[in-house]
Every structure is written in structure tokens, then in C-alpha cells.
Coordinates of C-alpha atoms in Angstrom, one line a residue:
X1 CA -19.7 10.4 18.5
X2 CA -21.3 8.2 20.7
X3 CA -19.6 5.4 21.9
X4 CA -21.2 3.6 25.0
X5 CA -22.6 0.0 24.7
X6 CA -25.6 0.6 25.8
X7 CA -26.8 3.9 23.1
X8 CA -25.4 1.1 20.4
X9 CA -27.2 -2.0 21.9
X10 CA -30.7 0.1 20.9
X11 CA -29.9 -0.4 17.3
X12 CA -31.9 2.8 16.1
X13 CA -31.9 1.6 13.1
X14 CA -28.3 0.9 12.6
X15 CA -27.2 -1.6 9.9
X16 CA -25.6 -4.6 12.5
X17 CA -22.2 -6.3 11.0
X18 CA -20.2 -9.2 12.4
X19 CA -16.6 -8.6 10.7
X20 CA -15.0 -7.4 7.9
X21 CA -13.6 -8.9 4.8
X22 CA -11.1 -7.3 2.9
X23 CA -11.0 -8.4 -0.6
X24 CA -6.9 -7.1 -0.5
X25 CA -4.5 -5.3 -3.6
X26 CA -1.5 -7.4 -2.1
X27 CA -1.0 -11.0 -1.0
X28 CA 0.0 -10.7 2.7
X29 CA 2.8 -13.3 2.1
X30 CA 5.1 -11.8 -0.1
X31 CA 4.0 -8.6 -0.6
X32 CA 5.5 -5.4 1.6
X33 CA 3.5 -4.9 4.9
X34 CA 3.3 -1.5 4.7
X35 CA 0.7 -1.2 1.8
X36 CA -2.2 0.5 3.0
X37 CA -4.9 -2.3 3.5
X38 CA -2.1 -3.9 5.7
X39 CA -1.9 -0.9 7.7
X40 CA -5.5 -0.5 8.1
X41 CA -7.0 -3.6 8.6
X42 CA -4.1 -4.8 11.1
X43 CA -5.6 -1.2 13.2
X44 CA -9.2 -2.3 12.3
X45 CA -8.8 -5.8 14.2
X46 CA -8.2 -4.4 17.8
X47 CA -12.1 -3.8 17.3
X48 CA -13.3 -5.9 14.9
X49 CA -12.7 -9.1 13.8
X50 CA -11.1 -9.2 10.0
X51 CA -10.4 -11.9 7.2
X52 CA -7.8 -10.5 4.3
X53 CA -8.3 -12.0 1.5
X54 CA -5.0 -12.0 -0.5
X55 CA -5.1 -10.6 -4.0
X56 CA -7.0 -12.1 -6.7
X57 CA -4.6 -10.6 -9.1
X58 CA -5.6 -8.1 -11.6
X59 CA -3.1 -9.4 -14.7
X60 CA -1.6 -12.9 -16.0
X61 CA 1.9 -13.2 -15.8
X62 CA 3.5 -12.9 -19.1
X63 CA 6.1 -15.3 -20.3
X64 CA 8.4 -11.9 -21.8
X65 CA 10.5 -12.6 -19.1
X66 CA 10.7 -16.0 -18.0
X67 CA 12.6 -15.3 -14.5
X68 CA 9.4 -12.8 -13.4
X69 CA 7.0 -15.4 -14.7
X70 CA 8.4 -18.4 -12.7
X71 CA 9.0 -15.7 -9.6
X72 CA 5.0 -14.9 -9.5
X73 CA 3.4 -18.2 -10.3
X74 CA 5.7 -20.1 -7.4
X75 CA 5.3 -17.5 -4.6
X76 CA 1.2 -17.5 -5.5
X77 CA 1.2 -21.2 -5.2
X78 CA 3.3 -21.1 -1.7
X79 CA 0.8 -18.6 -0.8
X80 CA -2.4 -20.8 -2.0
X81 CA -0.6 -23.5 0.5
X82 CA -1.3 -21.4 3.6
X83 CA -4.8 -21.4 3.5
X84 CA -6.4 -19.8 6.4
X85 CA -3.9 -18.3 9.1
X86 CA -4.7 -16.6 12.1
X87 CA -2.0 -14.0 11.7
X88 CA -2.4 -11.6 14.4
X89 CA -5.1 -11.3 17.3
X90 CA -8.0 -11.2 15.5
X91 CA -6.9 -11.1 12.0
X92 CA -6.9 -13.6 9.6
X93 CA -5.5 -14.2 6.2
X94 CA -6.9 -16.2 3.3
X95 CA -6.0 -17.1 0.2
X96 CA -8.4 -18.3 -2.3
X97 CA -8.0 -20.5 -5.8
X98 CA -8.4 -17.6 -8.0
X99 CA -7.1 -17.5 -11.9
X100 CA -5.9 -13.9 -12.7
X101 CA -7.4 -12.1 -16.2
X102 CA -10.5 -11.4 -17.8
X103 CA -11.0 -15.5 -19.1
X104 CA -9.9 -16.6 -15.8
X105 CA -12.4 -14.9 -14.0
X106 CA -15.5 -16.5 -15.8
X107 CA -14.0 -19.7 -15.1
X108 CA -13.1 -19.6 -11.5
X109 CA -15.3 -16.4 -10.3
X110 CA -18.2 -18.4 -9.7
X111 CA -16.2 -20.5 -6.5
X112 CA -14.2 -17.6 -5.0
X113 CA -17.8 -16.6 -3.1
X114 CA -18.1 -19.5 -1.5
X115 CA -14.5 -20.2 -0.9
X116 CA -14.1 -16.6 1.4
X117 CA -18.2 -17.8 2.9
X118 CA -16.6 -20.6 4.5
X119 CA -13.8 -19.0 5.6
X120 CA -15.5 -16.5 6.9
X121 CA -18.1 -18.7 8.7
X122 CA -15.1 -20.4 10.5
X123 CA -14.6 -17.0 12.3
X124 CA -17.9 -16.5 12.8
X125 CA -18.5 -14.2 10.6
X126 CA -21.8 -14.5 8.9
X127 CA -22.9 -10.4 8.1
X128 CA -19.9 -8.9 6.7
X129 CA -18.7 -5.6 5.8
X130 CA -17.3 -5.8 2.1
X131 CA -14.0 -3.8 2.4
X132 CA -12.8 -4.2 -2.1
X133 CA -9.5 -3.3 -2.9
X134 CA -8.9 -5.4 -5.8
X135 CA -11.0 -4.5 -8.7
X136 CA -11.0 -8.5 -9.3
X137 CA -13.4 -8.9 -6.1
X138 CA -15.9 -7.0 -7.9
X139 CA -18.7 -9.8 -8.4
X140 CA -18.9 -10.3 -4.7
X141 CA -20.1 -6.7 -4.5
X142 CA -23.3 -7.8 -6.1
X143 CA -23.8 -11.5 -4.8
X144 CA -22.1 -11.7 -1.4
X145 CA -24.8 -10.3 0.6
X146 CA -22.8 -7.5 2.7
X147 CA -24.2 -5.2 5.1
X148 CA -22.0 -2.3 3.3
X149 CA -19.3 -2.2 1.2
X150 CA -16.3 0.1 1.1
X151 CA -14.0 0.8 -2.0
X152 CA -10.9 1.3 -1.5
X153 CA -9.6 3.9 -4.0
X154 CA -6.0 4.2 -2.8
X155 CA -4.3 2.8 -6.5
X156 CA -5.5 3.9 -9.9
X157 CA -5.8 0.1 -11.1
X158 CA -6.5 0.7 -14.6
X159 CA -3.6 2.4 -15.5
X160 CA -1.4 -0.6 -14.1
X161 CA 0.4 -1.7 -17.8
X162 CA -0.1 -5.4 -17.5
X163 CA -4.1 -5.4 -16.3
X164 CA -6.5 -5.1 -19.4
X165 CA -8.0 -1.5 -18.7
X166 CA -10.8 -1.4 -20.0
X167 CA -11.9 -4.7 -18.1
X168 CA -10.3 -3.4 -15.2
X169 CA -12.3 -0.1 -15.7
X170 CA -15.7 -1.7 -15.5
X171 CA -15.1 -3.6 -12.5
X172 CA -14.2 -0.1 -10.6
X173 CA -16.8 2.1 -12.2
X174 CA -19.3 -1.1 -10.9
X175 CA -18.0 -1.2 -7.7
X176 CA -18.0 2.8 -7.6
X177 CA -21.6 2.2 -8.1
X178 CA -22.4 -0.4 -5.1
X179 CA -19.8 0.9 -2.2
X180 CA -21.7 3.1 -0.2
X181 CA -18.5 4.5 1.0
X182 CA -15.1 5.2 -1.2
X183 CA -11.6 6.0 0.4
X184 CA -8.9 7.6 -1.3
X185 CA -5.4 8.5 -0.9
X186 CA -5.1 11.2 -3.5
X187 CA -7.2 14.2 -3.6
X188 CA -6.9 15.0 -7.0
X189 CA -8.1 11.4 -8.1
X190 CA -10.8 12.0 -5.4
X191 CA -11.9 15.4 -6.4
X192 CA -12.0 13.7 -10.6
X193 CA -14.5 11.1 -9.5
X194 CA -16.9 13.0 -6.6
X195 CA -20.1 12.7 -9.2
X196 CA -20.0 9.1 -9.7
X197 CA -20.1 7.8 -5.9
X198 CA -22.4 8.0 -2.6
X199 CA -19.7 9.4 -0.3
X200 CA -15.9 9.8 -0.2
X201 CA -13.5 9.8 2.5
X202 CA -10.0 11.3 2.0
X203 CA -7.6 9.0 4.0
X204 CA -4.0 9.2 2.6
X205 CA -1.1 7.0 3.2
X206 CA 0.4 6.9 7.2
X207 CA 3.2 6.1 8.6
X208 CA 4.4 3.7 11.5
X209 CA 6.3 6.9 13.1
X210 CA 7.9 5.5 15.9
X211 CA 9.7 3.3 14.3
X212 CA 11.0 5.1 11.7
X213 CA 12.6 8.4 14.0
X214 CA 13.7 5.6 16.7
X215 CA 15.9 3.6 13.8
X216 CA 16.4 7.2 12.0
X217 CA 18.1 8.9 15.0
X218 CA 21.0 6.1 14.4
X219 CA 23.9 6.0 11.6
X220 CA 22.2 3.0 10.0
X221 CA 25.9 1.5 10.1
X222 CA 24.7 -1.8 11.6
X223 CA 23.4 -3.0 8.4
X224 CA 25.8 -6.0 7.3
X225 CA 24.7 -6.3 3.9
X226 CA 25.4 -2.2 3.0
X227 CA 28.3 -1.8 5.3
X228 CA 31.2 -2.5 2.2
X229 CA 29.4 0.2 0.1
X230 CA 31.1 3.7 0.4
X231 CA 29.7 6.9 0.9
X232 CA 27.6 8.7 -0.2
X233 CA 24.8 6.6 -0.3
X234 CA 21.9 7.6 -2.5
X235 CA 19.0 4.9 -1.3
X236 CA 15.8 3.8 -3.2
X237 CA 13.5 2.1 -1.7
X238 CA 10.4 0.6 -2.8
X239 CA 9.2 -1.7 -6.0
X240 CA 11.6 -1.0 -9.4
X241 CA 8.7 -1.0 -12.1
X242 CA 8.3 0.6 -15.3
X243 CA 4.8 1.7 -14.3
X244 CA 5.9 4.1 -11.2
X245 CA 10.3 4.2 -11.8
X246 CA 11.9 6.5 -14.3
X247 CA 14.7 4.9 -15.9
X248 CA 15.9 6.8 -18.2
X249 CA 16.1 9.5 -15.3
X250 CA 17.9 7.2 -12.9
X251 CA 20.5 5.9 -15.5
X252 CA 21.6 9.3 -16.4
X253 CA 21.3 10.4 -12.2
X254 CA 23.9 7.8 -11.4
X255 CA 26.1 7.7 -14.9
X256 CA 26.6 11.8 -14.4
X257 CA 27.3 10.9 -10.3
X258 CA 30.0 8.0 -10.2
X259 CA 31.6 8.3 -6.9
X260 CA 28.1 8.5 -5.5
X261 CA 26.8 5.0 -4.3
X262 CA 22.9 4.2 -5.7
X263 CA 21.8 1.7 -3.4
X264 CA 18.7 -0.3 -4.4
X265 CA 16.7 -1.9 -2.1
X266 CA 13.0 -3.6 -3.3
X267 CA 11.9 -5.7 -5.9
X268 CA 12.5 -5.7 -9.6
X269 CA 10.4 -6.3 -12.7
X270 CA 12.2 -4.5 -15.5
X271 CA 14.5 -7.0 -17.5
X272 CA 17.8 -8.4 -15.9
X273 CA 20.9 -6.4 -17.5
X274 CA 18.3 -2.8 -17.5
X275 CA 21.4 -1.4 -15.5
X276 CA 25.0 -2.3 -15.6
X277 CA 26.8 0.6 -13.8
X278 CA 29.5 -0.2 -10.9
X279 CA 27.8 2.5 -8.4
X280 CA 24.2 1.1 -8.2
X281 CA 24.0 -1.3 -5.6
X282 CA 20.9 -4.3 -6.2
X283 CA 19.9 -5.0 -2.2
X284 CA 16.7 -7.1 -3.7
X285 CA 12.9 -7.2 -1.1
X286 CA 13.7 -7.0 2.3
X287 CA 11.1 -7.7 5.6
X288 CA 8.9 -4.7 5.8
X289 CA 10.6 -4.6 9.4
X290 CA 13.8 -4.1 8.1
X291 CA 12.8 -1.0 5.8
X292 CA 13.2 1.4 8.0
X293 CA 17.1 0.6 8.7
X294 CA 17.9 0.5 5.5
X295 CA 16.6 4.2 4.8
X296 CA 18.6 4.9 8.1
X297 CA 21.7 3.7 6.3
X298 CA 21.2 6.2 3.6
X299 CA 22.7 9.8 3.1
X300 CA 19.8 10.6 0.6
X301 CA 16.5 9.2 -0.4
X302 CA 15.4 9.4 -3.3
X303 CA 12.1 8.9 -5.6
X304 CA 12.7 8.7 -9.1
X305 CA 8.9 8.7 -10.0
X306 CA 7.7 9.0 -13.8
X307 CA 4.6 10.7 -15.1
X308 CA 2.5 7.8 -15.5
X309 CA -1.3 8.3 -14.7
X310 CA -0.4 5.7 -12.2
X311 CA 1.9 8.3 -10.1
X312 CA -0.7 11.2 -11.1
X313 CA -3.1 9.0 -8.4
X314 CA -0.8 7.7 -6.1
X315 CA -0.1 8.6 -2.5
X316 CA 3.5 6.9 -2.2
X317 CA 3.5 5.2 1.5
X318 CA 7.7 5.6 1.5
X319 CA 7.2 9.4 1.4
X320 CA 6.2 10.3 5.2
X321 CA 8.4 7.0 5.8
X322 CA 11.5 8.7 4.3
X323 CA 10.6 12.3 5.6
X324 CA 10.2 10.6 9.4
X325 CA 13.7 8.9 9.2
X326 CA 15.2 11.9 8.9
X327 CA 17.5 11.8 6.2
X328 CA 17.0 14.3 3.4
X329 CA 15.0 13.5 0.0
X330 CA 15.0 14.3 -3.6
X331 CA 11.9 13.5 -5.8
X332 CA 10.2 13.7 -9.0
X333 CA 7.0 16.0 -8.7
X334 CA 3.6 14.6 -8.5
X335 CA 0.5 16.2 -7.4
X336 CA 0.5 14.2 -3.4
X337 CA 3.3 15.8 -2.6
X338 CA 1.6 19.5 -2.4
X339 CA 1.5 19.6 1.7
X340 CA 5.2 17.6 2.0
X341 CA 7.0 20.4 -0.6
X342 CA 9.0 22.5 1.8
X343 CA 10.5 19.4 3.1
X344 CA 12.0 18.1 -0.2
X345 CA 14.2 18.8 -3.0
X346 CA 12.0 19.1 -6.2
X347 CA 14.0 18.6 -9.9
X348 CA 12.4 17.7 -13.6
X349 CA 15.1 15.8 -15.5
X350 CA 18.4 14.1 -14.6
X351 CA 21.0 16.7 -14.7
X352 CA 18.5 19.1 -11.9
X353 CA 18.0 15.8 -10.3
X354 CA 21.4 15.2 -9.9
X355 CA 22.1 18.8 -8.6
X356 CA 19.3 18.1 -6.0
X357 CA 21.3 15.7 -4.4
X358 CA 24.2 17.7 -4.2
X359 CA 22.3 20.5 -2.4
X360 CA 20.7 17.8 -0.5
X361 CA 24.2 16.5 0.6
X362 CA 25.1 20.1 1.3
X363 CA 22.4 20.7 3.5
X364 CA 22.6 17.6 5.3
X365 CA 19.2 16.3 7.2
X366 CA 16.2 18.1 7.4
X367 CA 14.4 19.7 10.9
X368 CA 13.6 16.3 12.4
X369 CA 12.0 18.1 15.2
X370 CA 9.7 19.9 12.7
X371 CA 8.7 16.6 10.6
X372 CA 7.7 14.8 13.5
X373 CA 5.3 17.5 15.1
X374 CA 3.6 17.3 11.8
X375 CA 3.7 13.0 10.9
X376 CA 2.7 12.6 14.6
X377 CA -1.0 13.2 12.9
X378 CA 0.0 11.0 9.6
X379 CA 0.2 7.5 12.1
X380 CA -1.2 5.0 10.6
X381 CA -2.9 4.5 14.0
X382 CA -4.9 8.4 13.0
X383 CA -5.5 6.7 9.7
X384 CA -7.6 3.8 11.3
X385 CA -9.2 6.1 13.8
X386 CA -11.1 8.1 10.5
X387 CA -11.8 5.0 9.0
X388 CA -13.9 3.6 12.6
X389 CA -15.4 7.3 12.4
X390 CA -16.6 7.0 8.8
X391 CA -17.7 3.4 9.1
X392 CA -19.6 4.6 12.1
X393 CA -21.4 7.5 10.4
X394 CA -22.6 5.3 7.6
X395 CA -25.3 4.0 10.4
X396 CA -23.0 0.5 11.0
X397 CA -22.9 -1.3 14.2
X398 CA -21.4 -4.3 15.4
X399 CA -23.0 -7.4 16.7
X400 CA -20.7 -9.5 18.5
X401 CA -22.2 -12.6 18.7
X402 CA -20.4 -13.5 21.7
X403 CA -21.1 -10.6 23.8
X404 CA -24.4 -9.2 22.3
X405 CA -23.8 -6.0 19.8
X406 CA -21.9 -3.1 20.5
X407 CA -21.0 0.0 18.7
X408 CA -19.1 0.3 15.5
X409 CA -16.8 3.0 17.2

């Protein structure tokens, strides 16, 4: 892959870009950093300059429960107060005025272009590459003017319970139609869709490794707010939502289990009073810096997925975070986990579930050694690196107006 300034300077034909805008699936402010656009376009910025765009939102917040529905509209207006914020060296977060829903969009759609043109133009970005993960972005793939746009593919979006999916539907299979290059974290979603897109790049979810083996290899005992909660612990860790969490699974896991400790830690949309028992522990969202020692604290890990079409697609990030830690791990199945098997304890139902985390107990933690020879290829560093590859082979190069142009990789 060539790579010297001069070979790029000659342009050969090569489509010239200036930054990249990431239309994101998260809002940067209170969602957890480690969500895959994060990740990527925090790796992407050592090269090229990028604006995230914070999520346009893909539902309306319903007034079923009134504490979720306060909780979402307050931290999207504290996060419409920021503005534009230089983050990180070169990266740069934005949030626009954007009203979730299908109505919403025809009334505020026509001002989110040039809300993120102005933004952009402040960084001096003025030929973008169009990075969409919200499907909500999607009329900017057709009026924004982008040199080339990349889907991101890494959440099935349309099977989320509160979006409308059939509108959500037609904004992917559009932008399916424009990107010229689409990334996915699940193979199986990626093999469904091959016919209907130009090109596909498998990228799954990475991990931050270091970090997690440095806080795994201690006893996780320094954490204040779990110290009082006995052992064994039996950590969750992640979003609690009826779209993804099994509860029916979990209640009967920690009712058949009481001297076992369920500690919680993440956010929580199903309704207040879902669980009542003594042994499950409610942590709440925690700094995605702070993660990692909480897993550390654990004695298990567990996932507790369902079999939504939502977990059929996904790649879950806390996976390879979990497995790097150390500590061992019982799961649902789902179709990602495939090359991670061997390194887990599998069960279908509550009672098997509950026996998996007796063995896992039993067995204590798993080969560390092992899991990091193989996750030192899964950092989200490697991620980035096939990314700059692929945006490379799609004839992209970048024009620094400040220093003249230069490659794309």
C-alpha cells in the first residue's frame, strides 16, 4: 500500500477529501465511550481531522415512563448546550438542533445540512468524507455533497422497539444504496445484505486491551462503591434494555442463586420496581474509564442476551472487554460469538445458566495468557488500521490544505 507523500501528491485520479464527518449512533456526552464510532473515529483523527456529529436520534421519547422521558430530553438539551468542542487533538464534537421521529424530521431536516456545513467549515473542512451511522443522517447522503460516504452497519437499527421500522428501514436500504463502502460488525448480517451494496468491509468490535489485562491482573477490591457487597460477585455490565436483556432469564438466574451477589452496573430503561430481589445490586452508568475496574471487581461476567433480531446482528463490544479482564464469563448464545466459544460458558434457559456459573466459579479464570495472544489483534487500534486501508482502496486521498495533499494511508 503505498504510503509516501509524494506517489499521493500525483493524484492519479484519486478522489481528494479534507476530513470526515461522522453523522454518530451515540451522543458523545452521555453515551458510553466505548461504542464503536467512538473507538474509531478517536483512531481516525491521529490522521485526519474529524467532526462527530452526536446522534440525531432514531425514536421520540415516550411519556410510558415519565422518569426515562425527563432523563432523555434533559441530558439532549445539556448536550445541544455544548455546541462545538474540540474534544481531543483533532476531533471535534457537534451537536445539532435535531427533532427525533419520522414528523420531526420533515420539520427540522431541512437545517441539520447546514448546521454540520458550518461546523464543518470552522475546521476547515470543506470536501468531506460522509462516515453515517445514524440512519437519521440519511438525507445528507444525497444533498451534502461528499466525496464518499461510508455506512456504518455495526447495529441492526430497525429492529430497535422504539424507532418506527419501516421508516427506519428506508433510510438504511437508501443509504445502502449511496455509501460506496459499508462496515459491519456481524458477519452473518453482512453475508444477508452482500447483494444490495457496492462493497463491504467486515470490521468487528475491538477492544482497548491494555487497559483491561492491566486493571484485570488486580482483585478489583479498590472499588469503594462494591466493596460492602459479598462474594461471589456475578457482574453485568452494559445497558439494561428490553431490546438486548433477558429478564425473565435473569430474574429466575438470581432468585434460584441467593447467596450469590448480581451486581449491576449500566444504565436502565425497563420500568422502576422490574426487580425487587436483595442479591442484585443497581451500580447505575459509570465513566467509560471506570468500566474496566468494575469488571475487575467481578468473580463472573455475565451476558444475559435475548433472542431479539437486535442481538442476532450485534457484535457486543463488552465481549473481548470481559474475555481481556480475565475473569471467566457466562452468556446467552448468539451467532458473533462463533470464534470466542471455547472461551465461555454457553447455557439456554435459567436453570443451565445458573449451573454455568457454578462451573464457571469452579473453574475459576480462564488462560489469560491465551486470550491476550489472540485480542492483541482485536485492538481497537487494528480496527482503525483496516478502516485507513479500506478508505484508501476506495481511490481516497487527503488534501491537507495546510500542507498540500497527502495520502489517505
Amino acid at each position: 500500500m503505498p504510503n509516501n507523500d509524494s506517489e499521493a501528491a500525483s493524484g492519479r485520479g484519486r478522489r481528494t477529501f479534507d476530513g470526515i464527518i461522522c453523522i454518530g449512533g451515540e451522543d458523545w456526552w452521555y453515551h458510553n465511550r466505548g461504542h464503536f464510532d467512538f473507538q474509531i473515529m478517536r483512531r481516525l483523527a491521529k490522521r485526519w481531522p474529524v467532526l462527530f456529529v452526536n446522534s440525531l436520534g432514531v425514536r421520540v421519547p415516550s411519556l410510558r415512563d415519565n422518569r426515562q422521558f425527563a432523563t432523555r430530553i434533559l441530558r439532549k438539551l445539556k448536550s445541544l448546550g455544548n455546541g462545538l468542542v474540540n474534544v481531543e487533538d483533532n476531533f471535534w464534537v457537534f451537536s445539532p438542533v435535531m427533532v427525533p421521529g419520522a414528523a420531526g424530521q420533515a420539520i427540522s431536516s431541512w437545517a441539520l445540512r447546514p448546521q454540520i456545513k458550518l461546523a464543518a467549515s470552522r475546521l476547515g473542512i470543506k470536501n468531506p468524507m460522509l462516515w453515517m451511522h445514524c440512519p437519521a443522517g440519511e438525507p445528507l447522503a444525497s444533498n451534502f455533497g461528499a466525496v464518499a460516504i461510508v455506512l456504518q452497519r455495526t447495529d441492526r437499527f430497525e429492529a430497535f422497539p422504539e424507532a418506527d421500522s419501516a421508516v427506519v428501514g428506508r433510510q438504511i436500504a437508501r443509504l445502502k444504496s449511496a455509501a460506496d463502502l459499508v462496515v459491519y460488525a456481524n458477519s452473518e448480517l453482512m453475508a444477508s445484505e452482500k447483494i444490495s451494496v457496492r462493497r463491504q468491509l467486515l470490521v468487528t468490535h475491538g477492544v482497548d486491551l491494555e487497559t483491561f489485562a492491566a486493571v484485570g491482573r488486580t482483585s478489583g477490591s479498590r472499588r469503594a462503591d462494591v466493596s460492602h457487597i459479598g462474594h461471589p460477585r456475578v457482574g453485568f455490565i452494559g445497558g439494561i434494555d428490553d431490546h438486548t436483556f433477558d429478564v425473565e432469564l435473569f430474574l429466575g438466574v438470581a432468585r434460584s442463586r441467593p447467596d450469590y451477589q448480581f451486581v449491576m452496573v449500566g444504565d436502565c430503561s425497563l420500568p422502576e420496581g422490574w426487580c425487587g430481589l436483595r442479591n442484585v445490586h443497581f451500580i447505575g452508568r459509570q465513566p467509560y474509564d471506570q468500566v474496566a475496574s468494575y469488571m475487575a471487581a467481578m468473580n463472573v461476567l455475565i451476558m444475559p442476551w435475548n433472542r431479539s433480531e437486535w442481538i442476532k446482528a450485534c457484535n457486543p463490544i463488552k465481549l473481548k472487554e470481559y474475555l481481556a479482564v480475565g475473569r471467566p464469563v457466562v452468556t446467552t448464545d448468539f451467532p458473533a460469538l462463533d470464534a470466542w466459544r471455547e472461551y465461555v460458558h454457553v447455557a439456554t434457559g435459567s436453570e443451565a445458566f445458573a449451573e454455568a456459573i457454578d462451573a464457571a466459579l469452579a473453574s475459576g479464570s480462564p488462560n489469560v495468557a491465551t486470550l491476550h495472544r489472540l485480542l492483541v489483534h482485536e485492538t481497537w487500534d487494528a480496527k482503525a488500521d483496516l478502516i485507513r486501508r479500506a478508505i484508501f482502496d476506495l481511490g481516497l486521498a487527503f488534501a491537507d490544505n495546510r500542507s498540500g495533499l497527502r495520502g489517505a494511508a
